XYZ file of C-alpha atoms in Angstrom:
591
model
C 15.112 -50.054 36.293
C 13.187 -49.632 39.552
C 9.604 -48.567 40.166
C 8.608 -46.687 43.298
C 5.189 -47.327 44.798
C 3.618 -45.396 47.679
C 1.998 -47.626 50.283
C -1.046 -46.736 52.357
C 1.205 -45.573 55.164
C 2.878 -43.077 52.805
C 6.138 -44.950 52.509
C 7.727 -45.611 49.106
C 8.480 -49.148 48.041
C 11.069 -49.792 45.321
C 10.663 -52.711 42.942
C 12.812 -53.795 40.016
C 11.101 -53.836 36.617
C 11.453 -57.205 35.018
C 11.313 -58.052 31.334
C 13.385 -55.137 29.981
C 16.215 -55.958 27.557
C 19.558 -56.400 29.254
C 21.042 -53.527 27.185
C 18.219 -51.067 27.878
C 19.487 -47.698 29.015
C 18.164 -44.246 29.846
C 14.652 -45.505 30.446
C 12.084 -42.763 31.094
C 8.423 -42.781 32.015
C 6.478 -41.597 28.943
C 2.805 -42.279 29.771
C 0.652 -44.142 32.270
C -2.789 -45.356 33.305
C -3.715 -46.265 36.894
C -2.648 -49.881 36.138
C 0.123 -49.566 33.570
C 3.082 -47.371 32.623
C 4.925 -46.929 29.340
C 8.718 -46.735 29.508
C 10.844 -45.488 26.604
C 14.482 -46.537 26.410
C 17.300 -47.218 23.976
C 18.966 -50.533 23.240
C 22.089 -51.282 21.280
C 19.864 -52.006 18.304
C 17.014 -49.487 18.389
C 14.598 -47.452 20.500
C 11.738 -49.267 22.224
C 8.812 -48.747 24.505
C 7.649 -51.209 27.110
C 4.253 -51.505 28.792
C 4.741 -52.316 32.472
C 2.110 -53.784 34.796
C 2.326 -51.578 37.883
C 1.003 -54.328 40.157
C 3.810 -56.727 39.286
C 6.468 -54.372 37.856
C 6.691 -56.765 34.907
C 6.867 -55.829 31.234
C 3.783 -57.184 29.470
C 4.426 -55.746 25.974
C 7.367 -54.289 24.060
C 7.608 -52.534 20.719
C 10.377 -51.124 18.531
C 10.376 -47.450 17.500
C 12.278 -45.731 14.719
C 13.489 -42.989 17.071
C 13.088 -41.499 20.474
C 9.603 -40.113 20.954
C 8.602 -36.717 22.285
C 5.023 -37.867 22.836
C 3.541 -41.205 23.906
C -0.058 -41.963 24.901
C -1.594 -45.058 26.432
C -5.196 -46.104 27.016
C -6.825 -49.343 28.095
C -6.718 -50.587 24.503
C -3.926 -48.778 22.619
C -0.437 -47.346 22.783
C 0.316 -44.409 20.429
C 3.566 -42.551 19.807
C 5.399 -40.203 17.473
C 8.588 -41.311 15.726
C 10.963 -40.135 12.986
C 12.712 -42.441 10.508
C 16.233 -42.089 9.127
C 14.970 -40.014 6.176
C 13.442 -37.452 8.556
C 9.826 -38.498 7.916
C 7.555 -38.248 10.966
C 4.747 -40.641 11.799
C 2.133 -41.256 14.435
C 1.952 -44.987 15.131
C -0.745 -46.834 17.069
C -0.703 -50.443 18.171
C -3.256 -52.398 20.162
C -2.405 -53.651 23.590
C -2.125 -57.392 24.109
C 0.118 -60.333 23.450
C -0.993 -60.726 19.803
C -1.882 -57.209 18.620
C -3.126 -56.355 15.157
C -0.677 -54.688 12.745
C 0.380 -51.147 13.572
C -1.657 -48.255 12.209
C 0.666 -45.534 10.919
C -0.159 -41.962 9.897
C 2.601 -40.285 7.890
C 2.984 -36.596 8.818
C 5.871 -35.684 6.535
C 8.909 -33.790 7.765
C 7.707 -31.920 10.801
C 9.221 -28.822 12.376
C 8.163 -28.730 15.995
C 6.965 -31.020 18.730
C 4.247 -33.542 17.903
C 1.596 -34.119 20.586
C -0.208 -37.489 20.632
C -3.322 -38.563 22.558
C -5.929 -41.319 22.578
C -9.685 -41.129 23.047
C -11.797 -44.231 22.473
C -11.103 -45.685 19.048
C -9.435 -42.462 17.879
C -5.855 -41.194 17.948
C -5.350 -37.434 18.238
C -2.237 -35.627 17.025
C -1.004 -32.116 16.289
C 2.163 -30.042 16.163
C 2.685 -27.693 19.077
C 2.040 -24.167 17.793
C 2.609 -20.721 19.223
C -0.043 -18.253 18.093
C 2.087 -15.146 18.419
C 5.398 -16.138 16.842
C 5.152 -18.907 14.270
C 4.834 -17.517 10.765
C 4.738 -20.589 8.539
C 1.423 -22.291 7.707
C 1.100 -25.946 8.687
C -2.145 -27.973 8.713
C -0.616 -30.071 11.496
C -0.948 -27.123 13.895
C -4.569 -28.250 14.256
C -5.336 -31.059 16.711
C -6.764 -33.809 14.500
C -8.448 -37.063 15.486
C -8.208 -40.131 13.225
C -10.511 -43.144 13.554
C -8.439 -46.305 13.950
C -10.976 -48.417 12.061
C -12.153 -46.188 9.199
C -9.329 -43.592 8.967
C -11.963 -40.851 9.079
C -10.572 -37.595 10.461
C -12.038 -34.794 12.526
C -10.475 -31.466 13.505
C -10.730 -30.884 17.239
C -8.746 -27.662 17.763
C -7.534 -24.995 15.361
C -4.153 -25.066 17.019
C -2.447 -27.394 19.462
C -0.544 -26.733 22.639
C 0.031 -29.830 24.756
C -2.028 -32.969 25.395
C -2.287 -35.156 28.471
C -4.406 -38.078 29.647
C -5.874 -37.788 33.119
C -5.783 -40.742 35.527
C -9.382 -41.549 34.621
C -8.413 -41.816 30.943
C -9.861 -38.450 29.865
C -7.860 -36.631 27.188
C -7.114 -32.953 27.814
C -5.497 -30.568 25.353
C -4.379 -26.971 25.555
C -4.830 -24.801 22.487
C -7.910 -23.266 21.002
C -10.627 -22.900 18.426
C -11.781 -19.816 16.590
C -15.206 -20.050 18.174
C -14.125 -21.072 21.662
C -10.895 -19.143 22.100
C -7.747 -20.193 23.948
C -7.818 -22.464 26.967
C -7.922 -26.037 28.189
C -10.197 -28.460 26.361
C -11.559 -31.861 27.352
C -11.775 -34.297 24.445
C -14.391 -37.045 24.676
C -16.417 -39.167 22.275
C -19.721 -37.450 21.598
C -23.188 -38.786 20.898
C -22.356 -39.189 17.192
C -19.438 -41.461 18.003
C -16.768 -38.914 17.103
C -14.542 -36.974 19.503
C -15.679 -33.515 20.597
C -13.501 -30.860 22.247
C -15.194 -28.881 25.012
C -13.509 -25.940 26.654
C -13.243 -26.333 30.412
C -11.010 -23.308 31.163
C -10.347 -20.114 29.215
C -7.129 -18.110 29.002
C -9.061 -15.043 27.828
C -7.233 -14.961 24.492
C -8.712 -15.322 21.024
C -7.396 -17.749 18.432
C -8.150 -15.415 15.532
C -6.215 -12.198 15.064
C -7.948 -9.442 17.008
C -8.104 -5.773 16.016
C -7.146 -3.645 19.015
C -7.467 -0.151 17.503
C -5.762 2.429 15.310
C -3.941 5.733 15.492
C -4.895 7.151 12.101
C -5.071 10.966 12.018
C -8.458 12.407 11.175
C -6.738 15.074 9.065
C -3.508 14.576 7.115
C -1.729 17.663 5.824
C 0.292 16.534 2.812
C 1.977 19.932 2.607
C 3.653 19.252 5.960
C 7.185 17.819 5.863
C 7.701 14.094 6.108
C 5.371 11.169 5.446
C 2.003 10.609 7.100
C 2.104 7.790 9.649
C -0.689 5.249 10.076
C -0.533 2.973 13.133
C -2.677 -0.053 13.926
C -2.731 -2.516 16.829
C -3.421 -6.245 16.530
C -3.512 -9.020 19.083
C -0.535 -10.602 17.314
C 1.824 -9.546 14.543
C 2.795 -12.790 12.796
C 0.512 -11.678 9.985
C 0.549 -10.408 6.417
C -1.194 -7.040 6.081
C -2.513 -5.492 2.877
C -3.030 -1.755 3.341
C -5.367 0.128 0.996
C -5.815 3.915 1.034
C -8.559 5.126 -1.300
C -9.696 8.510 -2.529
C -13.476 8.246 -2.214
C -14.060 10.685 -5.083
C -11.614 9.503 -7.749
C -11.307 5.880 -6.588
C -7.518 6.053 -6.912
C -5.729 3.949 -4.353
C -2.440 3.265 -2.667
C -1.776 -0.383 -1.874
C 1.054 -1.770 0.201
C 1.804 -5.193 1.660
C 3.413 -5.263 5.101
C 5.016 -8.006 7.162
C 5.006 -6.471 10.639
C 7.152 -7.934 13.362
C 6.753 -7.823 17.108
C 9.445 -6.562 19.434
C 10.074 -7.087 23.105
C 8.867 -3.527 23.725
C 5.708 -3.744 21.615
C 3.947 -6.972 20.741
C 0.945 -5.378 19.062
C 1.624 -2.158 17.086
C 2.810 -1.667 13.515
C 2.950 1.406 11.301
C 2.849 2.441 7.665
C 4.371 5.689 6.397
C 2.529 7.185 3.415
C 4.418 9.442 1.041
C 1.181 10.964 -0.292
C 1.122 9.091 -3.601
C -1.634 7.048 -5.240
C -1.686 4.784 -8.275
C -2.677 7.077 -11.149
C -6.087 5.910 -12.378
C -5.289 2.732 -10.379
C -2.596 1.820 -12.878
C 0.276 0.370 -10.798
C 2.831 1.555 -13.358
C 2.104 5.245 -12.746
C 1.746 7.371 -9.632
C 0.105 10.661 -8.837
C 0.121 12.911 -5.779
C -2.983 12.433 -3.666
C -5.459 15.276 -4.007
C -7.272 16.958 -1.155
C -10.519 15.342 -0.079
C -12.034 12.379 1.735
C -10.293 9.019 1.962
C -10.799 5.592 3.453
C -8.243 3.183 4.842
C -8.563 -0.568 5.036
C -6.299 -3.302 6.336
C -6.767 -6.925 5.317
C -4.897 -9.175 7.705
C -3.904 -12.768 6.973
C -2.290 -14.900 9.708
C 1.042 -16.094 8.350
C 0.662 -19.366 10.266
C -2.876 -19.820 8.849
C -4.286 -20.214 12.378
C -7.624 -18.450 12.528
C -9.551 -16.514 9.895
C -8.470 -13.394 8.016
C -9.324 -10.032 9.547
C -10.386 -6.729 8.018
C -10.671 -3.290 9.586
C -11.392 0.080 8.011
C -11.818 3.760 8.716
C -11.692 7.192 7.124
C -9.569 10.331 7.081
C -9.336 13.625 5.230
C -6.403 14.919 3.197
C -5.521 18.571 3.242
C -3.235 20.079 0.641
C -2.926 23.360 -1.204
C -3.595 23.414 -4.885
C -0.673 24.710 -6.898
C -0.419 26.829 -10.001
C -1.473 25.057 -13.192
C -3.076 22.377 -11.013
C -6.399 21.102 -12.319
C -6.816 17.939 -10.225
C -6.151 19.358 -6.721
C -3.054 17.224 -6.101
C -0.691 20.136 -5.482
C 1.368 19.618 -8.636
C 0.926 21.107 -12.118
C -0.783 19.530 -15.091
C -0.369 19.982 -18.828
C -3.267 20.557 -21.233
C -2.914 19.284 -24.790
C -5.307 19.668 -27.701
C -4.997 17.391 -30.705
C -5.812 18.298 -34.281
C -9.143 16.443 -33.994
C -10.257 18.969 -31.361
C -9.979 16.664 -28.348
C -8.604 18.122 -25.135
C -6.337 16.020 -22.933
C -5.000 16.462 -19.407
C -1.577 15.110 -18.390
C -0.817 14.880 -14.695
C 2.771 15.468 -13.566
C 4.561 14.065 -10.541
C 7.874 15.255 -9.172
C 9.962 12.445 -7.717
C 12.353 12.838 -4.825
C 15.252 11.888 -7.074
C 14.939 15.190 -8.916
C 12.925 14.326 -11.980
C 9.512 15.397 -13.229
C 7.344 12.601 -14.624
C 4.323 13.132 -16.834
C 1.542 10.562 -16.704
C -0.414 9.492 -19.783
C -3.224 11.691 -21.013
C -6.748 11.679 -19.653
C -9.375 12.663 -22.214
C -11.259 15.775 -21.159
C -13.592 15.867 -24.157
C -14.031 16.821 -27.794
C -15.111 19.969 -29.625
C -12.275 22.178 -28.400
C -11.200 23.045 -31.960
C -13.803 25.846 -31.911
C -11.141 27.826 -30.018
C -8.022 29.428 -31.424
C -6.587 30.166 -27.955
C -6.738 28.138 -24.750
C -4.782 29.574 -21.848
C -4.149 28.684 -18.228
C -5.658 31.568 -16.289
C -4.910 30.735 -12.674
C -7.662 30.734 -10.091
C -10.179 33.286 -11.367
C -13.282 32.072 -9.553
C -12.158 31.299 -6.015
C -12.413 27.507 -6.339
C -9.609 25.339 -4.894
C -8.022 24.713 -8.314
C -7.010 26.695 -11.385
C -9.196 27.596 -14.337
C -8.684 28.145 -18.076
C -9.922 30.704 -20.566
C -10.625 29.910 -24.205
C -11.264 32.252 -27.158
C -13.396 31.151 -30.081
C -12.785 32.200 -33.652
C -15.358 34.999 -33.382
C -13.339 36.599 -30.569
C -15.582 35.566 -27.660
C -13.688 34.652 -24.493
C -15.016 31.932 -22.189
C -14.094 30.842 -18.684
C -13.896 27.178 -17.673
C -13.834 26.868 -13.909
C -11.704 24.056 -12.544
C -13.399 21.213 -10.661
C -10.399 19.375 -9.208
C -11.491 16.117 -10.877
C -8.869 14.799 -13.295
C -11.515 12.903 -15.260
C -13.779 15.966 -15.638
C -11.499 18.892 -14.766
C -13.663 21.750 -16.051
C -17.207 22.897 -15.457
C -19.452 24.203 -18.238
C -18.131 27.315 -19.900
C -19.097 30.839 -18.815
C -19.109 33.683 -21.365
C -16.741 36.517 -20.421
C -17.341 38.743 -23.443
C -16.572 39.465 -27.084
C -13.961 41.488 -28.914
C -10.993 39.471 -27.735
C -9.850 38.737 -31.290
C -8.053 42.069 -31.255
C -5.292 40.296 -29.326
C -2.547 38.149 -30.800
C -1.184 37.029 -27.429
C -2.940 36.039 -24.189
C -1.327 34.799 -21.014
C -2.509 34.386 -17.437
C -2.102 32.444 -14.252
C 0.021 34.934 -12.342
C -0.602 37.775 -9.900
C 0.959 40.839 -11.538
C -0.219 43.641 -9.239
C 0.232 42.038 -5.824
C -3.429 41.775 -4.823
C -3.368 37.964 -4.512
C -5.556 37.367 -7.552
C -4.587 35.990 -10.948
C -4.475 38.500 -13.803
C -4.523 38.297 -17.578
C -2.115 39.988 -19.993
C -2.925 40.556 -23.674
C -0.875 41.939 -26.571
C -2.906 43.501 -29.389
C -2.194 43.645 -33.091
C -0.515 47.027 -32.782
C 2.019 45.670 -30.272
C 0.474 47.318 -27.172
C 0.277 45.359 -23.928
C -2.820 45.340 -21.734
C -3.461 44.177 -18.191
C -6.766 42.669 -17.082
C -6.737 42.571 -13.298
C -8.557 39.639 -11.703
C -11.612 40.354 -9.568
C -12.038 36.978 -7.863
C -15.627 36.886 -9.169
C -16.120 34.220 -11.814
C -19.218 36.011 -13.170
C -17.121 39.069 -14.029
C -13.547 37.822 -13.666
C -11.671 40.916 -14.972
C -11.647 44.628 -14.315
C -11.483 47.156 -17.123
C -8.270 46.777 -19.072
C -5.210 48.877 -18.316
C -2.564 49.684 -20.884
C 0.890 48.726 -19.541
C 2.927 48.700 -22.758
C 2.692 51.141 -25.625
C 4.306 49.112 -28.381
C 6.900 46.619 -29.468
C 5.192 43.580 -28.016
C 4.276 42.392 -31.494
C 7.831 41.173 -31.992
C 7.121 38.212 -29.762
C 5.493 34.981 -30.818
C 4.833 33.938 -27.237
C 4.423 35.845 -23.951
C 4.135 34.005 -20.657
C 3.086 35.205 -17.224
C 5.470 32.871 -15.421
C 5.042 34.135 -11.859
C 7.823 35.304 -9.567
C 10.945 33.648 -10.973
C 13.525 36.127 -9.694
C 12.462 37.283 -6.225
C 10.678 40.482 -7.263
C 7.530 41.672 -5.411
C 5.118 40.119 -7.925
C 4.896 38.112 -11.107
C 7.251 38.447 -14.042
C 6.875 37.943 -17.770
C 9.054 36.076 -20.243
C 8.698 36.657 -23.956
C 10.196 34.820 -26.938
C 10.933 36.757 -30.091
C 10.735 35.362 -33.588
C 14.446 34.609 -33.741
C 14.206 32.356 -30.649
C 15.631 34.755 -28.047
C 13.933 34.664 -24.656
C 13.572 37.900 -22.662
C 12.721 38.523 -19.014
C 10.488 41.388 -17.813
C 10.763 41.701 -14.048
C 7.526 42.779 -12.423
C 7.405 45.804 -10.157
C 4.351 44.457 -8.331
C 1.971 47.122 -9.646
C 1.162 45.578 -13.001
C 4.150 47.176 -14.739
C 7.539 45.801 -15.657
C 11.206 46.728 -15.751
C 13.025 46.967 -19.097
C 13.668 43.598 -20.625
C 16.719 41.459 -19.877
C 18.040 38.918 -22.364
C 17.879 35.340 -21.055
C 19.382 33.615 -24.100
C 18.823 32.289 -27.575
C 17.826 28.947 -29.069
C 14.386 28.863 -27.532
C 12.730 28.336 -30.909
C 13.620 24.654 -30.518
C 10.275 24.557 -28.714
C 6.964 24.731 -30.531
C 5.267 25.825 -27.301
C 6.447 27.124 -23.967
C 4.170 26.529 -20.975
C 4.251 28.520 -17.739
C 3.847 25.293 -15.777
C 4.249 26.771 -12.298
C 6.269 25.119 -9.550
C 6.988 21.722 -11.084
C 9.833 20.649 -8.796
C 8.310 21.844 -5.500
C 11.001 24.393 -4.615
C 8.541 27.324 -4.443
C 9.774 28.823 -7.727
C 7.846 28.681 -11.031
C 9.477 26.701 -13.815
C 9.181 26.623 -17.592
C 8.016 23.649 -19.644
C 9.041 23.297 -23.271
C 7.360 21.230 -26.003
C 10.007 19.795 -28.280
C 9.341 21.000 -31.820
C 10.782 17.829 -33.348
C 9.075 15.445 -30.904
C 6.139 16.887 -28.916
C 5.936 13.721 -26.858
C 9.444 14.316 -25.429
C 9.133 17.593 -23.475
C 11.724 19.337 -21.317
C 11.695 21.233 -18.035
C 13.717 24.358 -17.247
C 13.877 24.758 -13.461
C 13.839 28.272 -12.092
C 17.046 29.271 -10.302
C 15.824 32.339 -8.399
C 18.561 34.462 -10.027
C 17.214 37.101 -12.424
C 20.359 37.169 -14.569
C 20.159 33.406 -15.230
C 16.573 32.591 -14.276
C 16.440 29.053 -15.729
C 18.726 26.054 -15.350
C 19.794 23.749 -18.153
C 16.863 21.755 -19.386
C 16.093 18.215 -18.213
C 14.022 15.482 -19.803
C 10.439 14.908 -18.686
C 9.783 11.149 -18.970
C 6.262 10.665 -20.243
C 3.946 8.214 -21.966
C 1.584 9.396 -24.698
C -1.217 7.024 -25.672
C -2.256 6.841 -29.305
C -0.821 8.640 -32.321
C -2.695 11.934 -32.246
C -0.985 15.153 -33.341
C -1.122 18.112 -30.965
C -1.480 21.718 -32.037
C -1.919 23.449 -28.664
C -0.407 23.160 -25.189
C -1.287 25.119 -22.065
């Protein structure tokens, strides 16, 4: 091998290096000081490096290596290099310069993926694996530039991640990379006053080592009645991160949590999105879901760098959800709920959720409270008081009717009762929740002991919720053991009624829209398989009210009859409603 030296007159002088093995081949310059150079080459037996005196072009020291080296460093006192053995284990090896050096000092790195950078500063060797902030997604402690004391083996982290290292002609060690506090750039590494190396930034790239939050595109208002999911978009300085997204209803505390692994593209290195289907974990139980109710929400992202370079990041904000409350909806989530009373007098609320794969699910019960056995009738009444959600009416055993205004809170769905008036024990049937005269307000229908049918038109004023009663049926309604104001199930101008007689036949009364009804039409028999029928409203979100049936043999296994929109066959074949009932209470009332 020849060395080239530039003379004072600018001409190059070539000199043959002496002292290399005769079988040395492919020699390359790996490192140098002003007086010496380190050559790396391969022999027939192994890899070696040789320290060459530049003044004489003679080899003054040689050393075997286990492999070729991608990084070699030399100082006035040491030579350091990276090597890999036959088993794939990587090491940083340091030996002292001289004719009789001390034994090698070896630091085992394990099996390394990536390029190892090696440098020397004083009595310390520095090493780290070249790391790319924006793309690497596997954690590795070797991404940090670490200095190890060659006498005590004490270590010190110099940079949080390593780029390249180089030794200047004056022996100063420089490294590209960065620290969380100092950012990205070029750092000078020198022994400080405490005797340990210190990295000082001498040039900045303007980038941060930690993940930076660049902004969001979260809508201030999300309309969950609009088609399609709601999109949340955030921007980060890099996307090789793990992101935990949390959406939280500030009133109920119910949340939606999702873990994302965003990926950068050539077109966009910074943005990632999350599409929300409008569901939350019911009561924060991950096994059950509920539609998100209207109200105020917060979002939060917790960001963890997948390569573990830099600290975690958090960002947060707020938004508002808009959605219409539906019929039989007591928690403002747009889907109906079921009320159950057990024989101990406790009232329960069961939230339902309709899944996109065409099935209605019923969540476990939430206890509303006790003492409801003072009532012999509890009925869904629709929205009588103008609040965003539906209300209920309840009649005590003395015939006094009370109104419970809905609050929209699933854990406390009803406000304190309001007395409507007495004398309601003249009726054997009560049903509400539907607009029967086309004025946009929910009405109440009652059948008295003589079989007459009466209409109580809603006023919209919770203090006096009904107008004076109007007789709409002269007799015959006593043949039914249940009458339900189901809403518009067959396309007529206003709400309809269905009635079940004592033999289990279900009849349809189409509404004219003025509080009166067409002659009855037979729907079919066998409906006495249900202990209770509930005018649940639009359970499957097709804008038609459905019918919910409580199985007489197993009340905890209900069924749903979807409305068809055809008055001759208004309900489809029943389907199961998967549900979970906590406890072993017996229920005597459903609404």
